[in-house]
CSV table of C-alpha atoms in Angstrom, one decimal:
chain,number,residue,atom,x,y,z
A,36,UNK,CA,0.0,0.0,0.1
A,37,UNK,CA,1.5,3.3,-0.9
A,38,UNK,CA,2.2,5.9,1.6
A,39,UNK,CA,-0.7,8.3,0.5
A,40,UNK,CA,-2.8,5.6,0.1
A,41,UNK,CA,-2.3,5.1,3.8
A,42,UNK,CA,-2.8,8.8,4.8
A,43,UNK,CA,-6.3,9.1,2.8
A,44,UNK,CA,-7.3,5.8,4.6
A,45,UNK,CA,-6.9,8.1,7.8
A,46,UNK,CA,-8.4,11.3,6.0
A,47,UNK,CA,-11.5,11.4,8.3
A,48,UNK,CA,-9.4,11.3,11.8
A,49,UNK,CA,-8.8,14.4,13.5
A,50,UNK,CA,-5.4,15.7,14.4
A,51,UNK,CA,-4.6,19.2,16.6
A,52,UNK,CA,-1.8,20.2,13.9
A,53,UNK,CA,-2.9,19.5,10.3
A,54,UNK,CA,0.9,18.8,9.6
A,55,UNK,CA,0.6,15.5,11.4
A,56,UNK,CA,-1.7,14.4,8.4
A,57,UNK,CA,1.7,13.6,6.8
A,58,UNK,CA,4.2,13.3,9.8
A,59,UNK,CA,2.1,11.4,11.9
A,60,UNK,CA,1.8,9.0,9.4
A,61,UNK,CA,5.8,8.5,8.7
A,62,UNK,CA,5.7,5.6,10.6
A,63,UNK,CA,3.8,3.6,8.4
A,64,UNK,CA,6.1,4.2,5.4
A,65,UNK,CA,7.6,1.4,3.6
A,66,UNK,CA,11.3,0.5,4.4
A,67,UNK,CA,12.5,2.0,1.3
A,68,UNK,CA,10.7,5.4,2.3
A,69,UNK,CA,11.7,5.6,5.7
A,70,UNK,CA,13.5,8.7,5.2
A,71,UNK,CA,12.2,10.7,2.1
A,72,UNK,CA,10.2,13.2,4.4
A,73,UNK,CA,11.6,14.8,7.5
A,74,UNK,CA,9.3,16.6,9.8
A,75,UNK,CA,10.1,20.3,10.0
A,76,UNK,CA,7.7,22.0,11.8
A,77,UNK,CA,9.2,25.2,10.5
A,78,UNK,CA,7.0,24.7,7.3
A,79,UNK,CA,3.1,25.8,7.2
A,80,UNK,CA,1.0,23.2,6.4
A,81,UNK,CA,0.5,24.0,2.7
A,82,UNK,CA,4.2,23.9,2.8
A,83,UNK,CA,4.2,20.5,4.2
A,84,UNK,CA,1.6,19.0,1.9
A,85,UNK,CA,2.9,20.5,-1.5
A,86,UNK,CA,6.6,19.3,-0.4
A,87,UNK,CA,5.3,15.7,0.5
A,88,UNK,CA,3.5,15.4,-3.0
A,89,UNK,CA,6.4,16.8,-5.0
A,90,UNK,CA,9.1,14.6,-3.1
A,91,UNK,CA,7.1,11.3,-3.5
A,92,UNK,CA,6.7,12.0,-7.3
A,93,UNK,CA,10.3,12.8,-7.7
A,94,UNK,CA,11.4,9.9,-5.6
A,95,UNK,CA,9.4,7.2,-7.4
A,96,UNK,CA,8.3,8.7,-11.0
A,97,UNK,CA,4.8,8.3,-10.2
A,98,UNK,CA,1.7,10.5,-10.4
A,99,UNK,CA,-0.1,8.2,-8.2
A,100,UNK,CA,-0.2,10.5,-5.3
A,101,UNK,CA,-2.6,13.1,-7.8
A,102,UNK,CA,-5.0,10.4,-7.6
A,103,UNK,CA,-5.5,11.5,-4.1
A,104,UNK,CA,-7.0,14.7,-4.6
A,105,UNK,CA,-10.7,14.6,-3.3
A,106,UNK,CA,-13.2,14.3,-6.0
A,107,UNK,CA,-15.8,16.5,-4.6
A,108,UNK,CA,-15.1,17.7,-1.3
A,109,UNK,CA,-14.1,21.6,-1.3
A,110,UNK,CA,-10.6,22.4,-0.1
A,111,UNK,CA,-10.3,23.7,3.4
A,112,UNK,CA,-6.9,25.6,2.8
A,113,UNK,CA,-5.4,27.3,-0.3
A,114,UNK,CA,-3.1,24.7,-2.0
A,115,UNK,CA,-2.5,24.2,-6.0
A,116,UNK,CA,-4.7,22.0,-7.8
A,117,UNK,CA,-2.6,19.2,-8.0
A,118,UNK,CA,-1.8,18.8,-4.0
A,119,UNK,CA,-4.6,16.9,-2.3
A,120,UNK,CA,-6.3,18.5,1.0
A,121,UNK,CA,-5.7,15.9,3.6
A,122,UNK,CA,-7.8,18.1,5.7
A,123,UNK,CA,-10.8,17.8,3.7
A,124,UNK,CA,-14.2,16.5,4.9
A,125,UNK,CA,-15.1,13.1,4.3
A,126,UNK,CA,-18.3,12.6,3.4
A,127,UNK,CA,-19.9,9.4,4.7
A,128,UNK,CA,-17.5,6.3,5.4
A,129,UNK,CA,-19.2,4.0,2.9
A,130,UNK,CA,-18.7,6.3,-0.1
A,131,UNK,CA,-15.3,7.3,1.2
A,132,UNK,CA,-14.1,3.4,1.2
A,133,UNK,CA,-15.6,3.0,-2.3
A,134,UNK,CA,-13.4,5.8,-3.7
A,135,UNK,CA,-10.4,4.4,-2.2
A,136,UNK,CA,-10.8,0.9,-3.6
A,137,UNK,CA,-11.1,2.5,-6.7
A,138,UNK,CA,-7.8,4.3,-6.3
A,139,UNK,CA,-6.3,0.9,-4.9
A,140,UNK,CA,-6.9,-0.4,-8.6
A,141,UNK,CA,-5.3,2.1,-10.7
A,142,UNK,CA,-1.6,0.3,-10.9
A,143,UNK,CA,-3.8,-2.2,-13.1
A,144,UNK,CA,-3.7,0.4,-15.9
A,145,UNK,CA,-0.8,2.1,-17.6
A,146,UNK,CA,-1.9,5.1,-19.7
A,147,UNK,CA,1.3,6.5,-20.0
A,148,UNK,CA,3.0,3.3,-20.8
A,149,UNK,CA,5.3,3.2,-17.6
A,150,UNK,CA,6.8,6.5,-18.6
A,151,UNK,CA,8.6,8.4,-15.5
A,152,UNK,CA,7.1,11.8,-14.1
A,153,UNK,CA,10.0,14.3,-13.5
A,154,UNK,CA,8.4,17.4,-12.3
A,155,UNK,CA,10.1,20.9,-12.3
A,156,UNK,CA,8.9,23.5,-9.9
A,157,UNK,CA,8.4,26.6,-11.5
A,158,UNK,CA,7.6,28.3,-8.5
A,159,UNK,CA,5.7,27.6,-5.2
A,160,UNK,CA,2.5,26.4,-6.4
A,161,UNK,CA,3.3,26.0,-10.2
A,162,UNK,CA,5.0,22.9,-11.8
A,163,UNK,CA,5.8,21.8,-14.9
A,164,UNK,CA,4.9,18.0,-16.2
A,165,UNK,CA,5.2,16.4,-19.4
A,166,UNK,CA,2.0,15.2,-21.2
A,167,UNK,CA,-0.7,14.9,-24.4
A,168,UNK,CA,-3.9,16.7,-24.5
A,169,UNK,CA,-6.1,13.7,-26.3
A,170,UNK,CA,-9.8,14.8,-26.0
A,171,UNK,CA,-12.0,17.2,-24.6
A,172,UNK,CA,-15.4,16.8,-22.4
A,173,UNK,CA,-18.4,17.3,-24.1
A,174,UNK,CA,-21.1,16.3,-21.5
A,175,UNK,CA,-21.7,15.0,-18.4
A,176,UNK,CA,-24.3,13.6,-16.3
A,177,UNK,CA,-25.3,15.0,-12.8
A,178,UNK,CA,-23.1,13.4,-9.9
A,179,UNK,CA,-23.7,9.9,-9.6
A,180,UNK,CA,-23.2,8.7,-6.0
A,181,UNK,CA,-24.6,11.5,-3.5
A,182,UNK,CA,-25.6,9.1,-0.7
A,183,UNK,CA,-26.6,6.4,-2.7
A,184,UNK,CA,-26.3,5.4,-6.5
A,185,UNK,CA,-28.9,8.0,-8.3
A,186,UNK,CA,-28.1,8.6,-11.8
A,187,UNK,CA,-30.4,6.2,-14.2
A,188,UNK,CA,-28.3,3.8,-16.3
A,189,UNK,CA,-30.7,5.1,-19.3
A,190,UNK,CA,-29.5,8.8,-18.4
A,191,UNK,CA,-25.8,7.3,-19.4
A,192,UNK,CA,-26.9,5.3,-22.1
A,193,UNK,CA,-28.6,8.5,-23.7
A,194,UNK,CA,-25.5,10.5,-23.1
A,195,UNK,CA,-23.1,7.9,-24.7
A,196,UNK,CA,-25.7,7.0,-27.6
A,197,UNK,CA,-25.8,3.6,-26.6
A,198,UNK,CA,-28.4,1.8,-28.9
A,199,UNK,CA,-29.8,-2.0,-28.2
A,200,UNK,CA,-27.8,-4.2,-30.5
A,201,UNK,CA,-26.1,-1.6,-32.7
A,202,UNK,CA,-23.2,-3.3,-33.9
A,203,UNK,CA,-21.2,0.5,-34.3
A,204,UNK,CA,-17.8,0.3,-33.0
A,205,UNK,CA,-16.4,2.2,-30.1
A,206,UNK,CA,-13.3,4.6,-31.1
A,207,UNK,CA,-10.1,3.0,-32.3
A,208,UNK,CA,-11.3,-0.5,-31.1
A,209,UNK,CA,-12.8,-3.5,-32.4
A,210,UNK,CA,-15.7,-3.9,-29.7
A,211,UNK,CA,-19.0,-2.3,-29.9
A,212,UNK,CA,-20.5,0.7,-28.1
A,213,UNK,CA,-22.8,-1.5,-26.0
A,214,UNK,CA,-19.5,-3.7,-25.0
A,215,UNK,CA,-17.3,-0.6,-24.3
A,216,UNK,CA,-20.0,0.8,-21.6
A,217,UNK,CA,-20.7,-2.4,-20.3
A,218,UNK,CA,-16.7,-2.7,-19.5
A,219,UNK,CA,-16.5,0.9,-18.5
A,220,UNK,CA,-19.1,0.5,-15.5
A,221,UNK,CA,-16.8,-2.0,-14.2
A,222,UNK,CA,-13.6,0.0,-15.0
A,223,UNK,CA,-12.3,-3.1,-16.9
A,224,UNK,CA,-12.4,-4.8,-13.8
A,225,UNK,CA,-13.2,-8.2,-12.2
A,226,UNK,CA,-13.1,-9.6,-8.9
A,227,UNK,CA,-11.4,-13.0,-8.5
A,228,UNK,CA,-11.8,-15.5,-5.6
A,229,UNK,CA,-8.8,-17.2,-4.7
A,230,UNK,CA,-9.9,-20.6,-3.1
A,231,UNK,CA,-6.3,-21.3,-1.9
A,232,UNK,CA,-6.3,-18.2,0.1
A,233,UNK,CA,-9.5,-18.8,2.3
A,234,UNK,CA,-11.7,-17.3,-0.1
A,235,UNK,CA,-9.6,-14.2,-0.3
A,236,UNK,CA,-11.0,-12.2,-3.0
A,237,UNK,CA,-8.7,-9.9,-5.2
A,238,UNK,CA,-9.5,-7.3,-8.2
A,239,UNK,CA,-7.9,-7.6,-11.2
A,240,UNK,CA,-8.3,-6.9,-14.9
A,241,UNK,CA,-11.2,-8.3,-16.8
A,242,UNK,CA,-11.0,-10.9,-19.0
A,243,UNK,CA,-14.3,-10.9,-20.8
A,244,UNK,CA,-17.4,-8.5,-21.5
A,245,UNK,CA,-19.6,-8.4,-18.5
A,246,UNK,CA,-23.2,-9.6,-19.1
A,247,UNK,CA,-25.1,-6.4,-17.6
A,248,UNK,CA,-28.4,-7.3,-18.6
A,249,UNK,CA,-29.3,-9.0,-15.4
A,250,UNK,CA,-27.8,-5.7,-13.4
A,251,UNK,CA,-30.0,-3.5,-15.6
A,252,UNK,CA,-33.0,-5.5,-14.9
A,253,UNK,CA,-32.3,-5.4,-11.3
A,254,UNK,CA,-31.1,-1.4,-11.3
A,255,UNK,CA,-34.8,-0.7,-13.2
A,256,UNK,CA,-36.8,-2.8,-10.2
A,257,UNK,CA,-34.5,-2.3,-7.2
A,258,UNK,CA,-35.6,-1.4,-3.7
A,259,UNK,CA,-33.5,0.7,-1.9
A,260,UNK,CA,-31.8,-1.1,1.2
A,261,UNK,CA,-32.1,-4.5,-0.7
A,262,UNK,CA,-28.5,-6.1,-1.3
A,263,UNK,CA,-28.2,-7.6,-4.7
A,264,UNK,CA,-26.2,-10.2,-3.2
A,265,UNK,CA,-29.4,-12.4,-2.3
A,266,UNK,CA,-30.1,-12.2,-6.4
A,267,UNK,CA,-27.3,-13.3,-8.3
A,268,UNK,CA,-23.3,-13.4,-7.7
A,269,UNK,CA,-22.5,-11.6,-11.1
A,270,UNK,CA,-24.9,-8.6,-10.4
A,271,UNK,CA,-23.8,-8.2,-7.0
A,272,UNK,CA,-19.8,-8.5,-8.1
A,273,UNK,CA,-20.8,-5.5,-10.9
A,274,UNK,CA,-22.8,-3.4,-8.3
A,275,UNK,CA,-19.8,-3.4,-6.0
A,276,UNK,CA,-17.4,-2.5,-9.1
A,277,UNK,CA,-19.7,0.1,-10.3
A,278,UNK,CA,-20.3,1.7,-6.9
A,279,UNK,CA,-16.4,2.1,-6.6
A,280,UNK,CA,-15.7,3.6,-9.9
A,281,UNK,CA,-18.5,6.1,-9.6
A,282,UNK,CA,-18.0,7.4,-6.1
A,283,UNK,CA,-17.3,11.0,-6.2
A,284,UNK,CA,-17.8,11.0,-10.3
A,285,UNK,CA,-19.7,11.7,-12.8
A,286,UNK,CA,-20.1,9.8,-16.2
A,287,UNK,CA,-18.9,11.8,-19.2
A,288,UNK,CA,-18.7,11.7,-23.3
A,289,UNK,CA,-15.7,13.4,-24.8
A,290,UNK,CA,-15.8,15.1,-28.2
A,291,UNK,CA,-14.0,12.0,-30.0
A,292,UNK,CA,-17.0,10.1,-28.7
A,293,UNK,CA,-15.1,8.2,-25.9
A,294,UNK,CA,-16.8,8.0,-22.3
A,295,UNK,CA,-15.9,7.1,-18.9
A,296,UNK,CA,-16.4,8.5,-15.4
A,297,UNK,CA,-14.3,11.9,-13.9
A,298,UNK,CA,-14.7,14.0,-10.8
A,299,UNK,CA,-18.1,15.7,-10.0
A,300,UNK,CA,-16.0,19.1,-10.6
A,301,UNK,CA,-15.8,18.0,-14.2
A,302,UNK,CA,-17.6,20.0,-16.7
A,303,UNK,CA,-17.7,20.3,-20.6
A,304,UNK,CA,-15.0,22.3,-22.0
A,305,UNK,CA,-12.1,20.6,-19.4
A,306,UNK,CA,-9.5,18.7,-21.3
A,307,UNK,CA,-8.4,14.7,-21.0
A,308,UNK,CA,-4.8,14.6,-20.9
A,309,UNK,CA,-2.1,11.5,-20.4
A,310,UNK,CA,0.7,12.6,-18.3
A,311,UNK,CA,4.0,11.1,-18.1
A,312,UNK,CA,4.2,9.0,-14.8
A,313,UNK,CA,0.5,8.6,-14.5
A,314,UNK,CA,-1.7,5.5,-14.8
A,315,UNK,CA,-4.8,6.7,-15.6
A,316,UNK,CA,-5.7,9.9,-17.7
A,317,UNK,CA,-6.4,13.2,-15.7
A,318,UNK,CA,-8.9,15.8,-16.3
A,319,UNK,CA,-7.3,19.7,-16.9
A,320,UNK,CA,-9.0,23.1,-16.8
A,321,UNK,CA,-7.1,25.7,-19.0
A,322,UNK,CA,-6.6,28.6,-17.2
A,323,UNK,CA,-4.7,31.8,-18.4
A,324,UNK,CA,-2.3,33.6,-16.2
A,325,UNK,CA,-2.0,37.2,-16.7
A,326,UNK,CA,1.7,38.2,-18.1
A,327,UNK,CA,3.6,39.0,-21.1
A,328,UNK,CA,2.4,37.0,-23.2
A,329,UNK,CA,-0.3,35.6,-20.9
A,330,UNK,CA,0.5,31.8,-20.4
A,331,UNK,CA,-1.8,29.0,-20.5
A,332,UNK,CA,-1.8,27.0,-17.4
A,333,UNK,CA,-4.0,24.1,-16.4
A,334,UNK,CA,-5.8,23.2,-13.0
A,335,UNK,CA,-6.1,19.3,-12.0
A,336,UNK,CA,-9.2,18.3,-11.6
A,337,UNK,CA,-8.6,15.1,-11.1
A,338,UNK,CA,-8.1,11.5,-12.2
A,339,UNK,CA,-10.3,9.6,-14.9
A,340,UNK,CA,-11.6,6.3,-16.1
A,341,UNK,CA,-11.7,6.7,-19.9
A,342,UNK,CA,-12.2,3.6,-22.0
A,343,UNK,CA,-10.0,2.8,-24.9
A,344,UNK,CA,-7.1,5.0,-23.5
A,345,UNK,CA,-5.9,3.2,-20.2
A,346,UNK,CA,-3.7,1.1,-21.6
A,347,UNK,CA,-1.4,3.5,-23.9
A,348,UNK,CA,-3.6,3.6,-26.9
A,349,UNK,CA,-3.3,7.1,-27.0
A,350,UNK,CA,0.0,8.0,-25.6
A,351,UNK,CA,3.0,8.5,-27.9
A,352,UNK,CA,6.1,9.6,-26.2
A,353,UNK,CA,7.3,11.6,-29.2
A,354,UNK,CA,4.1,14.0,-28.7
A,355,UNK,CA,5.0,15.2,-25.0
A,356,UNK,CA,4.8,18.5,-24.5
A,357,UNK,CA,5.1,20.7,-21.3
A,358,UNK,CA,1.9,21.3,-19.2
A,359,UNK,CA,1.9,23.6,-16.4
A,360,UNK,CA,-0.3,23.2,-13.7
A,361,UNK,CA,-1.3,25.8,-10.8
C-alpha cells in the first residue's frame, strides 16, 4: 500500500496540527521510504502538503499521489490544484471506502506506458509536467453517487448514444459501443476468488465483457436498502465495482465519442490529458495567467477512467509537451 493511500485511509481522523496528517503517518512508510520526508514544523501546512507530494513524485516517478485529490469535497486551505487537501471532510464512510477501492486499482492500468514523471517546480504552487492533451469533455451526467447511486443507467446510455443491438464500434477499438459501455461500468475490472487463500477476493483486469443485462434488470426494479447479493453473484460483483468507480464522479462523454468517469467537478470544456508517470488519464481545466505574453496554465480537476486509453493506446512519447499546473 502506497504512503498516500495510507494517509487517505485515515483522512477522516482528526489531528490537532494538520501537518501531522503527513508527519504522523511517516512511521507507516515502506522500508525504502523511511527517510523520504523529514518532519520540520518550520513549514506551514500548505508547504508540507506540497513538498510531500513533489518529493514522492520525484522519488518514484509516479503520479499516483495525484489520484488522492478529493473528487468532490471543497478544500479547507489554499493549495495548488495538484496537491491533495488531506484535511478535506470525508462525506460518509461507505463513499470514502468506495473511492479508496477505486484508487487502489489504478496500478492495473498503464495510460502513459510506464514512463516516469519528472516534475519541475517553476515557483511555489506551480509545476511543469510532460503530457499529451488527447480529448475534450463534451457532456456529463449529474453526480452519480451522493448518498446512494442515483443516476439512472438510461441517462448514461442516452448521453453515450448506446443503442440496443447496435454493431457500431467504439473509437479505435474492435468492440461495440455497448460492450465498451459494459466494461466502463466496472472500469474493465473483475473480482477474483482465491479458494486456496480461504476465499480471499482480489480485483484484477477483466478477461471477458460482463453481462450487464441482469444488472440492468435489477437496477430498474431495485428496492433501496435491498442488497443484490441475494439475487445473483454476477449482479453483486458488478454492483460493487460500479459503486467504486462512480464514487465522487460523473459519467462523461468526449468530443471524440469516448466515455468514462471523471470527478464531480468536471464540466464540458475540460480537457483529458495523459501525463508521463500517470497510470490513468487526468482531467485538466485551462486557465490563462496574466503576463506578457499571457501564459496557458491548467488546474488539475482529478483522475479519470476513460475507456480505450487506459493502456497507452493514445500515448506517444514523441508527442509529449509541457503542461504547467497551478
